[in-house]
JSON list of C-alpha atoms in Angstrom, two decimals:
[
{"chain": "R", "resi": 280, "resn": "UNK", "atom": "CA", "xyz": [44.50, 59.51, 120.85]},
{"chain": "R", "resi": 281, "resn": "UNK", "atom": "CA", "xyz": [44.63, 63.26, 121.32]},
{"chain": "R", "resi": 282, "resn": "UNK", "atom": "CA", "xyz": [46.85, 65.92, 119.98]},
{"chain": "R", "resi": 283, "resn": "UNK", "atom": "CA", "xyz": [48.19, 66.21, 123.61]},
{"chain": "R", "resi": 284, "resn": "UNK", "atom": "CA", "xyz": [48.43, 62.54, 124.05]},
{"chain": "R", "resi": 285, "resn": "UNK", "atom": "CA", "xyz": [50.49, 62.41, 120.62]},
{"chain": "R", "resi": 286, "resn": "UNK", "atom": "CA", "xyz": [52.33, 65.24, 121.86]},
{"chain": "R", "resi": 287, "resn": "UNK", "atom": "CA", "xyz": [53.43, 63.43, 125.22]},
{"chain": "R", "resi": 288, "resn": "UNK", "atom": "CA", "xyz": [54.40, 60.34, 123.41]},
{"chain": "R", "resi": 289, "resn": "UNK", "atom": "CA", "xyz": [56.55, 62.17, 120.92]},
{"chain": "R", "resi": 290, "resn": "UNK", "atom": "CA", "xyz": [58.35, 63.59, 123.85]},
{"chain": "R", "resi": 291, "resn": "UNK", "atom": "CA", "xyz": [58.71, 60.59, 125.77]},
{"chain": "R", "resi": 292, "resn": "UNK", "atom": "CA", "xyz": [60.07, 58.71, 122.70]},
{"chain": "R", "resi": 293, "resn": "UNK", "atom": "CA", "xyz": [62.64, 61.78, 122.08]},
{"chain": "R", "resi": 294, "resn": "UNK", "atom": "CA", "xyz": [63.52, 61.98, 125.78]},
{"chain": "R", "resi": 295, "resn": "UNK", "atom": "CA", "xyz": [64.34, 57.86, 125.44]},
{"chain": "R", "resi": 296, "resn": "UNK", "atom": "CA", "xyz": [66.46, 58.01, 122.42]},
{"chain": "R", "resi": 297, "resn": "UNK", "atom": "CA", "xyz": [68.16, 60.81, 123.96]},
{"chain": "R", "resi": 298, "resn": "UNK", "atom": "CA", "xyz": [68.87, 59.41, 126.78]},
{"chain": "R", "resi": 299, "resn": "UNK", "atom": "CA", "xyz": [70.20, 56.16, 125.01]},
{"chain": "R", "resi": 300, "resn": "UNK", "atom": "CA", "xyz": [72.51, 58.38, 122.81]},
{"chain": "R", "resi": 301, "resn": "UNK", "atom": "CA", "xyz": [74.14, 60.09, 125.81]},
{"chain": "R", "resi": 302, "resn": "UNK", "atom": "CA", "xyz": [74.72, 56.78, 127.68]},
{"chain": "R", "resi": 303, "resn": "UNK", "atom": "CA", "xyz": [76.02, 54.99, 124.71]},
{"chain": "R", "resi": 304, "resn": "UNK", "atom": "CA", "xyz": [78.40, 58.07, 124.27]},
{"chain": "R", "resi": 305, "resn": "UNK", "atom": "CA", "xyz": [79.26, 58.10, 127.61]},
{"chain": "R", "resi": 306, "resn": "UNK", "atom": "CA", "xyz": [80.34, 54.25, 127.71]},
{"chain": "R", "resi": 307, "resn": "UNK", "atom": "CA", "xyz": [82.13, 54.65, 124.30]},
{"chain": "R", "resi": 308, "resn": "UNK", "atom": "CA", "xyz": [84.53, 57.50, 125.84]},
{"chain": "R", "resi": 309, "resn": "UNK", "atom": "CA", "xyz": [85.02, 55.65, 129.32]},
{"chain": "R", "resi": 310, "resn": "UNK", "atom": "CA", "xyz": [85.71, 52.47, 126.78]},
{"chain": "R", "resi": 311, "resn": "UNK", "atom": "CA", "xyz": [87.89, 54.69, 124.68]},
{"chain": "R", "resi": 312, "resn": "UNK", "atom": "CA", "xyz": [90.05, 55.97, 127.72]},
{"chain": "R", "resi": 313, "resn": "UNK", "atom": "CA", "xyz": [90.74, 52.54, 128.96]},
{"chain": "R", "resi": 314, "resn": "UNK", "atom": "CA", "xyz": [91.69, 51.60, 125.60]},
{"chain": "R", "resi": 315, "resn": "UNK", "atom": "CA", "xyz": [94.13, 54.36, 124.93]},
{"chain": "R", "resi": 316, "resn": "UNK", "atom": "CA", "xyz": [95.50, 53.59, 128.19]},
{"chain": "R", "resi": 317, "resn": "UNK", "atom": "CA", "xyz": [96.11, 50.12, 127.42]},
{"chain": "R", "resi": 318, "resn": "UNK", "atom": "CA", "xyz": [97.89, 51.29, 124.15]},
{"chain": "R", "resi": 319, "resn": "UNK", "atom": "CA", "xyz": [100.17, 53.67, 126.17]},
{"chain": "R", "resi": 320, "resn": "UNK", "atom": "CA", "xyz": [101.24, 50.79, 128.32]},
{"chain": "R", "resi": 321, "resn": "UNK", "atom": "CA", "xyz": [102.12, 48.99, 125.40]},
{"chain": "R", "resi": 322, "resn": "UNK", "atom": "CA", "xyz": [104.43, 51.13, 123.74]},
{"chain": "R", "resi": 323, "resn": "UNK", "atom": "CA", "xyz": [107.56, 52.51, 124.58]},
{"chain": "R", "resi": 324, "resn": "UNK", "atom": "CA", "xyz": [107.16, 56.17, 125.20]},
{"chain": "R", "resi": 325, "resn": "UNK", "atom": "CA", "xyz": [103.08, 55.39, 125.12]},
{"chain": "R", "resi": 326, "resn": "UNK", "atom": "CA", "xyz": [101.99, 58.43, 127.04]},
{"chain": "R", "resi": 327, "resn": "UNK", "atom": "CA", "xyz": [103.92, 60.70, 125.16]},
{"chain": "R", "resi": 328, "resn": "UNK", "atom": "CA", "xyz": [102.46, 59.29, 121.94]},
{"chain": "R", "resi": 329, "resn": "UNK", "atom": "CA", "xyz": [98.53, 58.72, 123.41]},
{"chain": "R", "resi": 330, "resn": "UNK", "atom": "CA", "xyz": [98.75, 61.34, 126.34]},
{"chain": "R", "resi": 331, "resn": "UNK", "atom": "CA", "xyz": [96.88, 63.89, 124.18]},
{"chain": "R", "resi": 332, "resn": "UNK", "atom": "CA", "xyz": [94.29, 61.59, 122.99]},
{"chain": "R", "resi": 333, "resn": "UNK", "atom": "CA", "xyz": [93.55, 60.16, 126.25]},
{"chain": "R", "resi": 334, "resn": "UNK", "atom": "CA", "xyz": [93.19, 63.50, 127.59]},
{"chain": "R", "resi": 335, "resn": "UNK", "atom": "CA", "xyz": [90.82, 64.72, 125.02]},
{"chain": "R", "resi": 336, "resn": "UNK", "atom": "CA", "xyz": [88.43, 61.25, 126.00]},
{"chain": "R", "resi": 337, "resn": "UNK", "atom": "CA", "xyz": [88.75, 62.06, 129.55]},
{"chain": "R", "resi": 338, "resn": "UNK", "atom": "CA", "xyz": [87.44, 65.73, 128.72]},
{"chain": "R", "resi": 339, "resn": "UNK", "atom": "CA", "xyz": [85.22, 64.68, 126.43]},
{"chain": "R", "resi": 340, "resn": "UNK", "atom": "CA", "xyz": [83.20, 62.57, 129.01]},
{"chain": "R", "resi": 341, "resn": "UNK", "atom": "CA", "xyz": [83.64, 65.27, 131.80]},
{"chain": "R", "resi": 342, "resn": "UNK", "atom": "CA", "xyz": [81.64, 67.29, 129.25]},
{"chain": "R", "resi": 343, "resn": "UNK", "atom": "CA", "xyz": [79.24, 64.92, 128.56]},
{"chain": "R", "resi": 344, "resn": "UNK", "atom": "CA", "xyz": [78.78, 63.92, 132.34]},
{"chain": "R", "resi": 345, "resn": "UNK", "atom": "CA", "xyz": [77.80, 67.53, 132.49]},
{"chain": "R", "resi": 346, "resn": "UNK", "atom": "CA", "xyz": [74.16, 66.63, 130.50]},
{"chain": "R", "resi": 347, "resn": "UNK", "atom": "CA", "xyz": [71.33, 67.30, 133.18]},
{"chain": "R", "resi": 348, "resn": "UNK", "atom": "CA", "xyz": [69.48, 64.67, 131.02]},
{"chain": "R", "resi": 349, "resn": "UNK", "atom": "CA", "xyz": [72.06, 61.76, 132.03]},
{"chain": "R", "resi": 350, "resn": "UNK", "atom": "CA", "xyz": [71.48, 61.19, 135.28]},
{"chain": "R", "resi": 351, "resn": "UNK", "atom": "CA", "xyz": [72.96, 57.62, 135.72]},
{"chain": "R", "resi": 352, "resn": "UNK", "atom": "CA", "xyz": [75.14, 55.66, 133.61]},
{"chain": "R", "resi": 353, "resn": "UNK", "atom": "CA", "xyz": [77.36, 52.75, 133.81]},
{"chain": "R", "resi": 354, "resn": "UNK", "atom": "CA", "xyz": [80.31, 51.84, 131.63]},
{"chain": "R", "resi": 355, "resn": "UNK", "atom": "CA", "xyz": [80.89, 48.60, 129.90]},
{"chain": "R", "resi": 356, "resn": "UNK", "atom": "CA", "xyz": [84.24, 46.99, 130.50]},
{"chain": "R", "resi": 357, "resn": "UNK", "atom": "CA", "xyz": [86.92, 46.77, 127.64]},
{"chain": "R", "resi": 358, "resn": "UNK", "atom": "CA", "xyz": [86.86, 43.45, 125.79]},
{"chain": "R", "resi": 359, "resn": "UNK", "atom": "CA", "xyz": [89.37, 44.67, 122.97]},
{"chain": "R", "resi": 360, "resn": "UNK", "atom": "CA", "xyz": [92.41, 42.43, 123.33]},
{"chain": "R", "resi": 361, "resn": "UNK", "atom": "CA", "xyz": [94.69, 44.20, 120.80]},
{"chain": "R", "resi": 362, "resn": "UNK", "atom": "CA", "xyz": [93.43, 47.72, 120.46]},
{"chain": "R", "resi": 363, "resn": "UNK", "atom": "CA", "xyz": [94.41, 49.81, 117.29]},
{"chain": "R", "resi": 364, "resn": "UNK", "atom": "CA", "xyz": [94.54, 53.48, 116.18]},
{"chain": "R", "resi": 365, "resn": "UNK", "atom": "CA", "xyz": [91.90, 52.50, 113.57]},
{"chain": "R", "resi": 366, "resn": "UNK", "atom": "CA", "xyz": [89.67, 51.34, 116.03]},
{"chain": "R", "resi": 367, "resn": "UNK", "atom": "CA", "xyz": [90.05, 54.19, 118.09]},
{"chain": "R", "resi": 368, "resn": "UNK", "atom": "CA", "xyz": [89.38, 56.29, 115.35]},
{"chain": "R", "resi": 369, "resn": "UNK", "atom": "CA", "xyz": [86.31, 54.55, 114.32]},
{"chain": "R", "resi": 370, "resn": "UNK", "atom": "CA", "xyz": [85.21, 54.96, 117.87]},
{"chain": "R", "resi": 371, "resn": "UNK", "atom": "CA", "xyz": [85.65, 58.43, 118.01]},
{"chain": "R", "resi": 372, "resn": "UNK", "atom": "CA", "xyz": [83.92, 59.07, 115.00]},
{"chain": "R", "resi": 373, "resn": "UNK", "atom": "CA", "xyz": [80.87, 56.98, 116.20]},
{"chain": "R", "resi": 374, "resn": "UNK", "atom": "CA", "xyz": [80.85, 58.79, 119.25]},
{"chain": "R", "resi": 375, "resn": "UNK", "atom": "CA", "xyz": [81.12, 62.20, 117.76]},
{"chain": "R", "resi": 376, "resn": "UNK", "atom": "CA", "xyz": [77.96, 61.53, 115.43]},
{"chain": "R", "resi": 377, "resn": "UNK", "atom": "CA", "xyz": [76.10, 60.22, 118.32]},
{"chain": "R", "resi": 378, "resn": "UNK", "atom": "CA", "xyz": [76.89, 63.09, 120.30]},
{"chain": "R", "resi": 379, "resn": "UNK", "atom": "CA", "xyz": [75.68, 65.54, 117.33]},
{"chain": "R", "resi": 380, "resn": "UNK", "atom": "CA", "xyz": [72.32, 63.59, 117.08]},
{"chain": "R", "resi": 381, "resn": "UNK", "atom": "CA", "xyz": [72.29, 63.86, 120.75]},
{"chain": "R", "resi": 382, "resn": "UNK", "atom": "CA", "xyz": [72.51, 67.58, 120.81]},
{"chain": "R", "resi": 383, "resn": "UNK", "atom": "CA", "xyz": [69.68, 67.73, 117.74]},
{"chain": "R", "resi": 384, "resn": "UNK", "atom": "CA", "xyz": [67.34, 65.77, 120.20]},
{"chain": "R", "resi": 385, "resn": "UNK", "atom": "CA", "xyz": [67.87, 67.71, 123.27]},
{"chain": "R", "resi": 386, "resn": "UNK", "atom": "CA", "xyz": [65.66, 70.20, 123.99]},
{"chain": "R", "resi": 387, "resn": "UNK", "atom": "CA", "xyz": [67.43, 71.52, 127.24]},
{"chain": "R", "resi": 388, "resn": "UNK", "atom": "CA", "xyz": [70.31, 74.07, 126.13]},
{"chain": "R", "resi": 389, "resn": "UNK", "atom": "CA", "xyz": [72.79, 72.56, 128.94]},
{"chain": "R", "resi": 390, "resn": "UNK", "atom": "CA", "xyz": [72.16, 69.08, 127.44]},
{"chain": "R", "resi": 391, "resn": "UNK", "atom": "CA", "xyz": [72.95, 70.51, 123.94]},
{"chain": "R", "resi": 392, "resn": "UNK", "atom": "CA", "xyz": [76.30, 72.31, 125.24]},
{"chain": "R", "resi": 393, "resn": "UNK", "atom": "CA", "xyz": [77.23, 69.28, 126.97]},
{"chain": "R", "resi": 394, "resn": "UNK", "atom": "CA", "xyz": [77.15, 66.91, 124.06]},
{"chain": "R", "resi": 395, "resn": "UNK", "atom": "CA", "xyz": [78.74, 69.68, 121.81]},
{"chain": "R", "resi": 396, "resn": "UNK", "atom": "CA", "xyz": [81.80, 70.31, 123.80]},
{"chain": "R", "resi": 397, "resn": "UNK", "atom": "CA", "xyz": [82.29, 66.56, 124.14]},
{"chain": "R", "resi": 398, "resn": "UNK", "atom": "CA", "xyz": [81.96, 66.03, 120.45]},
{"chain": "R", "resi": 399, "resn": "UNK", "atom": "CA", "xyz": [84.56, 68.97, 120.17]},
{"chain": "R", "resi": 400, "resn": "UNK", "atom": "CA", "xyz": [86.97, 66.88, 122.04]}
]
């Protein structure tokens, strides 16, 4: 295997990992939006209590969609029957870590910006 072949293989692996992280983060953000909406529906004044969190999740997802490397992605269905604030916190922390990792892997500045903007939300 030549140096060029190894370099290309490394680039392909890096690109595949980036796409996997971006897709997982996009799925997690969509999931968080749906869970937050379900929580808001279940509690009195829920949209007052959960409105900011729902907006941040939506803005994070919209930021991430701007990543050029993220061509197509599908979101998974919500399976949580009893969403909790702790579960949302854990999901947000995981998604944030994934977005920072994705920004580190990205070679396109627009991908990096989309990931970091999404992580801010």
